[in-house]
Amino acid sequence: MKKYNLIPLLLAAYLGFMCYLGYPYYISGAYSPLRYFGVAALSAGCIIILRVVMKRRADKHNSKDN
């Protein structure tokens, strides 16, 4: 598996686990929906951007080799 796929996949799994751990706090009212879903969406956006940047860097590096 390529590095630009593996790292975001691991981060997404970690985000899913953290959302699972935070869900009881969201249900109990300790976290607002904006905080719970906002942090999850912001983190997912950062993971997507990281993957795009890593893919572009790998493609650019591979094109220099050819």
PDB file of C-alpha atoms in Angstrom:
ATOM      1  CA  MET A   1       0.000   0.000   0.000  1.00  0.00           C
ATOM      2  CA  LYS A   2       1.283   3.435  -0.886  1.00  0.00           C
ATOM      3  CA  LYS A   3       2.368   5.743   1.911  1.00  0.00           C
ATOM      4  CA  TYR A   4      -0.044   8.470   0.746  1.00  0.00           C
ATOM      5  CA  ASN A   5      -2.917   6.015   1.246  1.00  0.00           C
ATOM      6  CA  LEU A   6      -1.727   4.323   4.434  1.00  0.00           C
ATOM      7  CA  ILE A   7      -1.187   7.372   6.637  1.00  0.00           C
ATOM      8  CA  PRO A   8      -4.591   8.982   5.917  1.00  0.00           C
ATOM      9  CA  LEU A   9      -6.256   5.579   6.363  1.00  0.00           C
ATOM     10  CA  LEU A  10      -4.678   5.177   9.796  1.00  0.00           C
ATOM     11  CA  LEU A  11      -5.649   8.726  10.729  1.00  0.00           C
ATOM     12  CA  ALA A  12      -9.231   8.102   9.572  1.00  0.00           C
ATOM     13  CA  ALA A  13      -9.384   4.944  11.704  1.00  0.00           C
ATOM     14  CA  TYR A  14      -8.084   6.944  14.666  1.00  0.00           C
ATOM     15  CA  LEU A  15     -10.700   9.640  14.020  1.00  0.00           C
ATOM     16  CA  GLY A  16     -13.423   7.004  13.906  1.00  0.00           C
ATOM     17  CA  PHE A  17     -12.241   5.561  17.210  1.00  0.00           C
ATOM     18  CA  MET A  18     -12.141   8.995  18.830  1.00  0.00           C
ATOM     19  CA  CYS A  19     -15.664   9.733  17.567  1.00  0.00           C
ATOM     20  CA  TYR A  20     -16.771   6.428  19.067  1.00  0.00           C
ATOM     21  CA  LEU A  21     -15.250   7.387  22.423  1.00  0.00           C
ATOM     22  CA  GLY A  22     -16.798  10.862  22.327  1.00  0.00           C
ATOM     23  CA  TYR A  23     -20.279   9.722  21.321  1.00  0.00           C
ATOM     24  CA  PRO A  24     -21.527   9.087  24.892  1.00  0.00           C
ATOM     25  CA  TYR A  25     -20.535  12.648  25.821  1.00  0.00           C
ATOM     26  CA  TYR A  26     -22.431  13.970  22.809  1.00  0.00           C
ATOM     27  CA  ILE A  27     -25.535  11.939  23.705  1.00  0.00           C
ATOM     28  CA  SER A  28     -25.414  13.062  27.353  1.00  0.00           C
ATOM     29  CA  GLY A  29     -25.270  16.702  26.294  1.00  0.00           C
ATOM     30  CA  ALA A  30     -21.742  17.385  27.514  1.00  0.00           C
ATOM     31  CA  TYR A  31     -20.686  18.226  23.926  1.00  0.00           C
ATOM     32  CA  SER A  32     -22.790  20.350  21.617  1.00  0.00           C
ATOM     33  CA  PRO A  33     -23.553  19.028  18.127  1.00  0.00           C
ATOM     34  CA  LEU A  34     -21.446  21.819  16.662  1.00  0.00           C
ATOM     35  CA  ARG A  35     -18.450  20.787  18.734  1.00  0.00           C
ATOM     36  CA  TYR A  36     -18.827  17.044  18.130  1.00  0.00           C
ATOM     37  CA  PHE A  37     -19.554  17.143  14.401  1.00  0.00           C
ATOM     38  CA  GLY A  38     -17.477  20.265  13.770  1.00  0.00           C
ATOM     39  CA  VAL A  39     -14.313  18.756  15.164  1.00  0.00           C
ATOM     40  CA  ALA A  40     -14.972  15.499  13.293  1.00  0.00           C
ATOM     41  CA  ALA A  41     -15.593  17.341  10.009  1.00  0.00           C
ATOM     42  CA  LEU A  42     -12.556  19.580  10.452  1.00  0.00           C
ATOM     43  CA  SER A  43     -10.368  16.563  11.193  1.00  0.00           C
ATOM     44  CA  ALA A  44     -11.742  14.657   8.199  1.00  0.00           C
ATOM     45  CA  GLY A  45     -11.068  17.693   5.997  1.00  0.00           C
ATOM     46  CA  CYS A  46      -7.479  17.858   7.205  1.00  0.00           C
ATOM     47  CA  ILE A  47      -7.021  14.145   6.502  1.00  0.00           C
ATOM     48  CA  ILE A  48      -8.355  14.598   2.961  1.00  0.00           C
ATOM     49  CA  ILE A  49      -6.088  17.589   2.338  1.00  0.00           C
ATOM     50  CA  LEU A  50      -3.115  15.636   3.712  1.00  0.00           C
ATOM     51  CA  ARG A  51      -3.804  12.777   1.305  1.00  0.00           C
ATOM     52  CA  VAL A  52      -4.081  15.129  -1.684  1.00  0.00           C
ATOM     53  CA  VAL A  53      -0.824  16.876  -0.789  1.00  0.00           C
ATOM     54  CA  MET A  54       1.002  13.592  -0.232  1.00  0.00           C
ATOM     55  CA  LYS A  55      -0.305  12.182  -3.534  1.00  0.00           C
ATOM     56  CA  ARG A  56       0.785  15.286  -5.467  1.00  0.00           C
ATOM     57  CA  ARG A  57       4.210  15.157  -3.859  1.00  0.00           C
ATOM     58  CA  ALA A  58       4.576  11.448  -4.726  1.00  0.00           C
ATOM     59  CA  ASP A  59       3.434  12.061  -8.309  1.00  0.00           C
ATOM     60  CA  LYS A  60       5.851  14.967  -8.685  1.00  0.00           C
ATOM     61  CA  HIS A  61       8.683  12.906  -7.250  1.00  0.00           C
ATOM     62  CA  ASN A  62       7.882   9.992  -9.573  1.00  0.00           C
ATOM     63  CA  SER A  63       7.727  12.231 -12.654  1.00  0.00           C
ATOM     64  CA  LYS A  64      11.224  13.559 -11.928  1.00  0.00           C
ATOM     65  CA  ASP A  65      12.576  10.008 -11.876  1.00  0.00           C
ATOM     66  CA  ASN A  66      11.314   9.275 -15.395  1.00  0.00           C
TER      67      ASN A  66
END
